[in-house]
Short mmCIF file of C-alpha atoms in Angstrom, two decimals:
data_model
loop_
_atom_site.label_atom_id
_atom_site.label_comp_id
_atom_site.label_asym_id
_atom_site.label_seq_id
_atom_site.Cartn_x
_atom_site.Cartn_y
_atom_site.Cartn_z
CA UNK Z 1 36.51 178.31 159.23
CA UNK Z 2 32.90 177.32 158.61
CA UNK Z 3 31.61 178.87 161.84
CA UNK Z 4 34.09 181.64 162.64
CA UNK Z 5 35.65 182.73 159.35
CA UNK Z 6 34.82 186.23 158.14
CA UNK Z 7 33.38 184.96 154.85
CA UNK Z 8 31.02 182.62 156.71
CA UNK Z 9 29.95 185.33 159.15
CA UNK Z 10 29.13 187.56 156.18
CA UNK Z 11 27.13 184.75 154.57
CA UNK Z 12 25.18 184.07 157.78
CA UNK Z 13 24.46 187.76 158.15
CA UNK Z 14 23.07 187.87 154.61
CA UNK Z 15 20.58 185.03 155.15
CA UNK Z 16 17.89 187.21 156.79
CA UNK Z 17 18.33 189.65 153.94
CA UNK Z 18 17.80 186.86 151.40
CA UNK Z 19 14.65 185.73 153.19
CA UNK Z 20 13.45 189.33 153.34
CA UNK Z 21 14.11 189.75 149.63
CA UNK Z 22 11.96 186.72 148.85
CA UNK Z 23 9.17 188.04 151.07
CA UNK Z 24 9.27 191.50 149.48
CA UNK Z 25 9.22 189.99 146.00
CA UNK Z 26 6.30 187.80 147.01
CA UNK Z 27 4.38 190.87 148.23
CA UNK Z 28 5.07 193.35 145.42
CA UNK Z 29 5.11 191.13 142.35
CA UNK Z 30 1.55 190.28 141.36
CA UNK Z 31 0.54 186.93 139.99
CA UNK Z 32 3.28 184.84 141.63
CA UNK Z 33 3.54 182.89 144.88
CA UNK Z 34 7.06 182.47 146.26
CA UNK Z 35 6.11 181.00 149.64
CA UNK Z 36 7.41 177.55 148.75
CA UNK Z 37 10.85 179.02 148.09
CA UNK Z 38 11.26 180.38 151.64
CA UNK Z 39 12.59 176.98 152.69
CA UNK Z 40 15.65 177.39 150.46
CA UNK Z 41 17.11 179.93 152.89
CA UNK Z 42 17.52 177.49 155.84
CA UNK Z 43 18.88 174.90 153.43
CA UNK Z 44 21.57 177.40 152.41
CA UNK Z 45 22.23 178.12 156.09
CA UNK Z 46 22.74 174.40 156.79
CA UNK Z 47 25.62 174.27 154.31
CA UNK Z 48 27.71 176.93 156.04
CA UNK Z 49 26.18 178.05 159.32
CA UNK Z 50 25.94 176.57 162.77
CA UNK Z 51 22.95 174.56 163.98
CA UNK Z 52 21.74 177.55 166.00
CA UNK Z 53 21.80 179.80 162.96
CA UNK Z 54 20.03 177.18 160.85
CA UNK Z 55 17.28 176.74 163.46
CA UNK Z 56 16.78 180.51 163.71
CA UNK Z 57 16.59 180.95 159.94
CA UNK Z 58 14.28 177.93 159.64
CA UNK Z 59 11.85 179.32 162.23
CA UNK Z 60 11.90 182.68 160.47
CA UNK Z 61 11.14 180.99 157.13
CA UNK Z 62 8.21 179.04 158.62
CA UNK Z 63 6.84 182.20 160.25
CA UNK Z 64 7.11 184.08 156.98
CA UNK Z 65 5.35 181.24 155.17
CA UNK Z 66 2.44 181.35 157.65
CA UNK Z 67 2.24 185.15 157.38
CA UNK Z 68 2.26 185.02 153.58
CA UNK Z 69 -1.38 183.99 153.62
CA UNK Z 70 -2.33 187.50 154.75
CA UNK Z 71 -0.99 189.32 151.69
CA UNK Z 72 -1.91 186.77 149.03
CA UNK Z 73 -5.39 186.31 150.53
CA UNK Z 74 -4.99 182.53 150.63
CA UNK Z 75 -4.69 182.11 154.39
CA UNK Z 76 -6.02 178.73 155.47
CA UNK Z 77 -6.56 177.46 151.94
CA UNK Z 78 -5.17 174.12 150.85
CA UNK Z 79 -2.51 175.83 148.73
CA UNK Z 80 -1.35 177.96 151.67
CA UNK Z 81 -1.24 175.01 154.06
CA UNK Z 82 0.72 172.94 151.51
CA UNK Z 83 3.27 175.74 151.10
CA UNK Z 84 3.66 176.06 154.89
CA UNK Z 85 4.14 172.29 155.23
CA UNK Z 86 6.74 172.37 152.45
CA UNK Z 87 8.72 175.16 154.12
CA UNK Z 88 8.50 173.38 157.50
CA UNK Z 89 9.85 170.16 155.98
CA UNK Z 90 12.67 172.07 154.27
CA UNK Z 91 13.58 173.79 157.55
CA UNK Z 92 13.58 170.45 159.38
CA UNK Z 93 15.81 168.90 156.71
CA UNK Z 94 18.13 171.91 156.95
CA UNK Z 95 18.47 171.49 160.72
CA UNK Z 96 19.23 167.77 160.26
CA UNK Z 97 21.88 168.60 157.64
CA UNK Z 98 23.48 171.21 159.90
CA UNK Z 99 23.60 168.85 162.88
CA UNK Z 100 25.05 166.04 160.78
CA UNK Z 101 27.59 168.31 159.12
CA UNK Z 102 28.82 169.74 162.40
CA UNK Z 103 29.07 166.25 163.91
CA UNK Z 104 31.20 165.11 160.99
CA UNK Z 105 33.33 168.24 161.21
CA UNK Z 106 34.03 167.47 164.86
CA UNK Z 107 34.94 163.90 163.92
CA UNK Z 108 37.22 165.18 161.17
CA UNK Z 109 38.85 167.53 163.66
CA UNK Z 110 39.58 164.63 165.99
CA UNK Z 111 40.95 162.58 163.10
CA UNK Z 112 43.23 165.46 162.11
CA UNK Z 113 44.52 165.69 165.67
CA UNK Z 114 45.31 161.96 165.62
CA UNK Z 115 46.95 162.34 162.21
CA UNK Z 116 49.09 165.20 163.49
CA UNK Z 117 50.18 163.12 166.48
CA UNK Z 118 51.00 160.24 164.13
CA UNK Z 119 53.09 162.52 161.95
CA UNK Z 120 54.95 163.87 164.95
CA UNK Z 121 55.72 160.26 165.89
CA UNK Z 122 56.87 159.46 162.36
CA UNK Z 123 58.70 162.74 161.77
CA UNK Z 124 59.76 164.21 165.09
CA UNK Z 125 61.10 167.73 165.21
CA UNK Z 126 64.71 167.78 164.08
CA UNK Z 127 67.24 169.12 166.58
CA UNK Z 128 67.97 172.82 166.21
CA UNK Z 129 71.69 172.22 166.74
CA UNK Z 130 73.65 169.01 167.28
CA UNK Z 131 77.34 168.14 166.90
CA UNK Z 132 78.16 171.55 165.43
CA UNK Z 133 75.42 171.39 162.78
CA UNK Z 134 72.20 173.44 162.75
CA UNK Z 135 69.02 172.01 161.21
CA UNK Z 136 65.56 173.04 160.05
CA UNK Z 137 62.90 170.99 158.28
CA UNK Z 138 59.48 171.34 156.67
CA UNK Z 139 56.90 168.75 155.65
CA UNK Z 140 53.96 169.46 153.35
CA UNK Z 141 51.28 166.93 152.50
CA UNK Z 142 49.61 167.11 149.09
CA UNK Z 143 46.27 166.04 150.60
CA UNK Z 144 44.56 168.90 152.41
CA UNK Z 145 42.61 166.48 154.62
CA UNK Z 146 45.67 164.70 155.98
CA UNK Z 147 49.00 165.62 157.51
CA UNK Z 148 50.68 162.27 156.96
CA UNK Z 149 52.12 161.28 153.61
CA UNK Z 150 54.75 159.14 151.98
CA UNK Z 151 57.79 161.41 152.38
CA UNK Z 152 60.16 161.09 155.32
CA UNK Z 153 63.21 162.57 157.01
CA UNK Z 154 65.16 161.96 160.19
CA UNK Z 155 68.28 163.21 161.97
CA UNK Z 156 70.05 160.82 164.34
CA UNK Z 157 73.19 161.42 166.39
CA UNK Z 158 75.75 158.64 166.66
CA UNK Z 159 79.22 158.23 168.10
CA UNK Z 160 80.82 158.92 164.73
CA UNK Z 161 78.80 162.03 163.91
CA UNK Z 162 75.31 162.91 162.69
CA UNK Z 163 73.28 160.77 160.31
CA UNK Z 164 70.47 161.97 158.07
CA UNK Z 165 67.91 160.29 155.85
CA UNK Z 166 65.36 161.85 153.54
CA UNK Z 167 63.16 159.72 151.34
CA UNK Z 168 60.05 159.31 149.23
CA UNK Z 169 57.81 156.24 149.34
CA UNK Z 170 56.19 155.21 146.08
CA UNK Z 171 52.47 155.69 146.29
CA UNK Z 172 50.16 157.50 148.70
CA UNK Z 173 47.77 156.77 151.51
CA UNK Z 174 48.08 154.22 154.30
CA UNK Z 175 50.36 151.80 152.41
CA UNK Z 176 52.87 154.64 151.93
CA UNK Z 177 52.60 155.61 155.59
CA UNK Z 178 53.25 151.99 156.59
CA UNK Z 179 56.43 151.88 154.49
CA UNK Z 180 57.48 155.21 155.97
CA UNK Z 181 57.36 153.71 159.46
CA UNK Z 182 59.35 150.69 158.24
CA UNK Z 183 62.13 152.81 156.73
CA UNK Z 184 62.40 155.18 159.69
CA UNK Z 185 62.46 152.32 162.16
CA UNK Z 186 65.20 150.55 160.21
CA UNK Z 187 67.20 153.77 159.87
CA UNK Z 188 67.03 154.59 163.58
CA UNK Z 189 68.10 151.09 164.54
CA UNK Z 190 70.78 150.94 161.84
CA UNK Z 191 72.21 154.33 162.79
CA UNK Z 192 72.78 153.05 166.31
CA UNK Z 193 74.21 149.65 165.35
CA UNK Z 194 76.13 150.08 162.08
CA UNK Z 195 79.39 152.06 162.06
CA UNK Z 196 79.30 152.56 158.27
CA UNK Z 197 76.65 154.30 156.18
CA UNK Z 198 76.55 151.36 153.76
CA UNK Z 199 75.37 149.11 156.58
CA UNK Z 200 72.56 151.51 157.47
CA UNK Z 201 71.41 151.73 153.86
CA UNK Z 202 71.49 147.95 153.57
CA UNK Z 203 69.39 147.56 156.73
CA UNK Z 204 66.81 149.99 155.36
CA UNK Z 205 66.72 148.20 152.01
CA UNK Z 206 66.21 144.79 153.60
CA UNK Z 207 63.39 146.17 155.76
CA UNK Z 208 61.66 147.58 152.68
CA UNK Z 209 62.10 144.29 150.80
CA UNK Z 210 60.45 142.39 153.65
CA UNK Z 211 57.45 144.70 153.93
CA UNK Z 212 56.91 146.19 150.47
CA UNK Z 213 54.78 144.80 147.69
CA UNK Z 214 56.13 143.63 144.37
CA UNK Z 215 55.97 147.12 142.83
CA UNK Z 216 56.78 149.17 145.93
CA UNK Z 217 60.06 150.95 146.60
CA UNK Z 218 61.49 153.93 148.46
CA UNK Z 219 63.92 156.49 147.10
CA UNK Z 220 66.26 157.76 149.79
CA UNK Z 221 69.31 159.89 150.39
CA UNK Z 222 71.49 159.04 153.40
CA UNK Z 223 74.16 161.42 154.68
CA UNK Z 224 76.80 160.86 157.34
CA UNK Z 225 78.22 164.12 158.73
CA UNK Z 226 81.57 163.89 160.53
CA UNK Z 227 82.93 166.54 162.86
CA UNK Z 228 85.94 167.21 160.59
CA UNK Z 229 83.66 168.31 157.73
CA UNK Z 230 83.66 165.00 155.86
CA UNK Z 231 80.39 164.01 154.23
CA UNK Z 232 79.51 160.47 153.20
CA UNK Z 233 76.49 160.18 150.95
CA UNK Z 234 74.41 157.35 149.50
CA UNK Z 235 71.69 157.99 146.95
CA UNK Z 236 69.15 155.23 146.44
CA UNK Z 237 67.37 156.68 143.43
CA UNK Z 238 67.01 160.06 145.14
CA UNK Z 239 67.95 163.60 144.02
CA UNK Z 240 71.36 164.68 145.35
CA UNK Z 241 71.59 167.45 147.94
CA UNK Z 242 72.43 171.03 147.02
CA UNK Z 243 75.58 172.45 148.61
CA UNK Z 244 75.31 176.19 149.27
CA UNK Z 245 78.86 177.43 149.71
CA UNK Z 246 79.74 181.11 149.68
CA UNK Z 247 78.29 182.52 146.46
CA UNK Z 248 77.86 179.19 144.66
CA UNK Z 249 75.33 176.39 144.76
CA UNK Z 250 75.57 173.01 143.09
CA UNK Z 251 74.35 169.44 143.53
CA UNK Z 252 76.89 167.20 145.22
CA UNK Z 253 77.93 164.58 142.71
CA UNK Z 254 77.01 161.03 143.69
CA UNK Z 255 79.73 158.82 142.19
CA UNK Z 256 77.88 155.51 142.36
CA UNK Z 257 74.12 156.08 142.79
CA UNK Z 258 72.01 153.00 143.50
CA UNK Z 259 68.45 151.97 142.65
CA UNK Z 260 65.79 152.69 145.29
CA UNK Z 261 65.45 150.78 148.53
CA UNK Z 262 63.54 147.59 147.90
CA UNK Z 263 65.23 147.10 144.54
CA UNK Z 264 68.92 147.31 145.52
CA UNK Z 265 70.56 146.09 148.73
CA UNK Z 266 74.24 146.88 148.05
CA UNK Z 267 75.39 150.48 148.29
CA UNK Z 268 78.58 152.51 147.89
CA UNK Z 269 79.07 155.81 149.68
CA UNK Z 270 80.43 158.93 148.01
CA UNK Z 271 82.88 160.99 150.07
CA UNK Z 272 82.63 164.79 149.96
CA UNK Z 273 83.17 167.70 152.34
CA UNK Z 274 81.81 171.07 153.39
CA UNK Z 275 83.29 174.07 155.13
CA UNK Z 276 82.08 176.04 158.14
CA UNK Z 277 79.20 178.27 157.03
CA UNK Z 278 78.18 175.96 154.19
CA UNK Z 279 74.62 174.77 153.96
CA UNK Z 280 73.19 171.52 152.61
CA UNK Z 281 69.66 171.40 151.17
CA UNK Z 282 67.97 167.99 151.01
CA UNK Z 283 64.55 167.59 149.42
CA UNK Z 284 62.13 165.15 147.86
CA UNK Z 285 61.01 165.36 144.24
CA UNK Z 286 57.83 167.16 145.22
CA UNK Z 287 59.97 170.32 145.05
CA UNK Z 288 61.58 170.07 141.63
CA UNK Z 289 58.64 168.32 139.95
CA UNK Z 290 56.01 170.83 141.08
CA UNK Z 291 54.22 172.40 138.08
CA UNK Z 292 52.15 175.50 137.58
CA UNK Z 293 48.94 175.79 135.54
CA UNK Z 294 51.01 175.89 132.33
CA UNK Z 295 52.81 172.66 133.32
CA UNK Z 296 56.09 174.52 133.88
CA UNK Z 297 58.41 173.06 136.54
CA UNK Z 298 59.31 175.00 139.66
CA UNK Z 299 62.70 176.65 139.13
CA UNK Z 300 64.79 175.92 142.20
CA UNK Z 301 67.70 177.84 140.65
CA UNK Z 302 65.85 181.13 140.98
CA UNK Z 303 65.56 180.86 144.75
CA UNK Z 304 68.83 179.33 145.94
CA UNK Z 305 70.42 182.68 146.75
CA UNK Z 306 67.65 183.37 149.26
CA UNK Z 307 68.59 180.27 151.24
CA UNK Z 308 71.86 181.69 152.55
CA UNK Z 309 71.33 185.26 153.72
CA UNK Z 310 68.73 184.41 156.39
CA UNK Z 311 68.24 181.88 159.18
CA UNK Z 312 67.48 178.27 158.28
CA UNK Z 313 63.81 178.47 159.29
CA UNK Z 314 63.30 181.70 157.36
CA UNK Z 315 65.02 180.20 154.32
CA UNK Z 316 62.68 177.20 154.23
CA UNK Z 317 59.61 179.35 154.84
CA UNK Z 318 60.57 181.56 151.89
CA UNK Z 319 61.16 178.54 149.66
CA UNK Z 320 57.79 177.04 150.59
CA UNK Z 321 56.08 180.39 149.90
CA UNK Z 322 57.67 180.57 146.43
CA UNK Z 323 56.55 177.01 145.75
CA UNK Z 324 52.96 177.72 146.79
CA UNK Z 325 52.84 180.74 144.52
CA UNK Z 326 54.17 178.66 141.63
CA UNK Z 327 51.57 175.90 141.96
CA UNK Z 328 48.71 178.23 142.86
CA UNK Z 329 48.50 177.02 146.44
CA UNK Z 330 47.78 173.36 145.63
CA UNK Z 331 50.56 170.78 145.83
CA UNK Z 332 50.14 167.59 143.84
CA UNK Z 333 52.83 165.63 145.65
CA UNK Z 334 54.08 165.39 149.21
CA UNK Z 335 57.20 167.39 150.00
CA UNK Z 336 59.94 167.08 152.60
CA UNK Z 337 62.64 169.72 153.02
CA UNK Z 338 65.68 169.55 155.28
CA UNK Z 339 68.46 172.12 155.47
CA UNK Z 340 71.66 171.81 157.49
CA UNK Z 341 74.44 174.31 158.19
CA UNK Z 342 77.95 173.55 159.43
CA UNK Z 343 78.53 176.09 162.15
CA UNK Z 344 81.86 177.87 162.62
CA UNK Z 345 83.79 176.45 165.57
CA UNK Z 346 83.13 179.38 168.01
CA UNK Z 347 79.37 179.15 167.34
CA UNK Z 348 78.93 175.43 167.81
CA UNK Z 349 78.34 175.46 171.54
CA UNK Z 350 76.03 178.49 171.60
CA UNK Z 351 74.30 178.37 168.22
CA UNK Z 352 70.87 179.92 168.10
CA UNK Z 353 67.87 178.12 166.71
CA UNK Z 354 67.89 178.36 162.92
CA UNK Z 355 71.63 178.70 162.53
CA UNK Z 356 73.92 181.59 161.74
CA UNK Z 357 73.13 183.60 158.59
CA UNK Z 358 75.59 183.40 155.71
CA UNK Z 359 75.82 186.37 153.38
CA UNK Z 360 75.74 185.71 149.64
CA UNK Z 361 74.60 187.29 146.41
CA UNK Z 362 72.29 185.61 143.93
CA UNK Z 363 74.20 186.19 140.72
CA UNK Z 364 76.47 183.17 140.95
CA UNK Z 365 73.83 180.61 141.90
CA UNK Z 366 73.07 178.10 139.19
CA UNK Z 367 71.75 174.56 139.32
CA UNK Z 368 70.82 172.93 136.05
CA UNK Z 369 67.94 170.48 135.76
CA UNK Z 370 70.37 168.29 133.82
CA UNK Z 371 72.54 167.91 136.94
CA UNK Z 372 70.66 164.76 137.97
CA UNK Z 373 68.24 166.77 140.05
CA UNK Z 374 65.33 164.69 138.79
CA UNK Z 375 66.90 161.28 139.22
CA UNK Z 376 64.65 159.00 141.24
#
């Protein structure tokens, strides 16, 4: 963006004009000497432009400073030489700043590539369709300079069905990323070795207890999807999922919610069900706790109807766009979104990426903030 964006190109193109403006003012305004200010132009160039641009502008500023002695009749005097030296030093400093900045930008680019690879390792792409269920997911980091945060999700296939986890690690930065790896590793291993969801949740909780600090914990929602439409759910201090069914949407009631992982180690699953065509929205609290400039919460209720009449990917993209508009483009918390759709039987073998659209109207959608959406 700094070297190729249209705003930067416009700024670079205006630098000669700025230098020319200073020169003209120096010539036509009597009684003042602006030669020492010519060096400000390459300094401005160093903040946004490339090294080549900065060098070119710096040389032009030095040349203009030398030439200024002809119109102020001070050529060769001590004052003129001092002004030329000042502009030369400013141009040299500007080139150094530009070189250093571009070097650091390249380093930051490499770091971002590594961070993206790390996130892909932590949060691999969810399967488009598996065991008769279509999936889509989105992950947004609150920190613009990093792609890895403390939220997590995963979809694992097992002999008994499909298992899902979505969670939120307390805190930010590297400690949160470390706990994320711990939880995901325990979930993947538990999903392969434990036949019951309670056993998987217990394995995750014990892993967090071993690795977390005294005040650390992880909220999580675990879901076991069976081929007959049965859902088993465990909430460890996490918001319940939203079931989008026909023209209605409501949080699935968790009968016996538990404290977060790292605090509790015993869990009881809630049994529910969904029908073909139903969708299940799982999210972290970065969605429902997002605030605008007036400190008003994001209203998930207003956008639930849009999650059914389009493909899964389009639904999540629209939800993320609404969220960005609400917060003014700046998230203050990490966010993970995962949506699943139970496909009708004829579509399960040949489902397209993103799932089959389900038609619905928005008038009947209603989810109250009092429906435990902010628990955890």
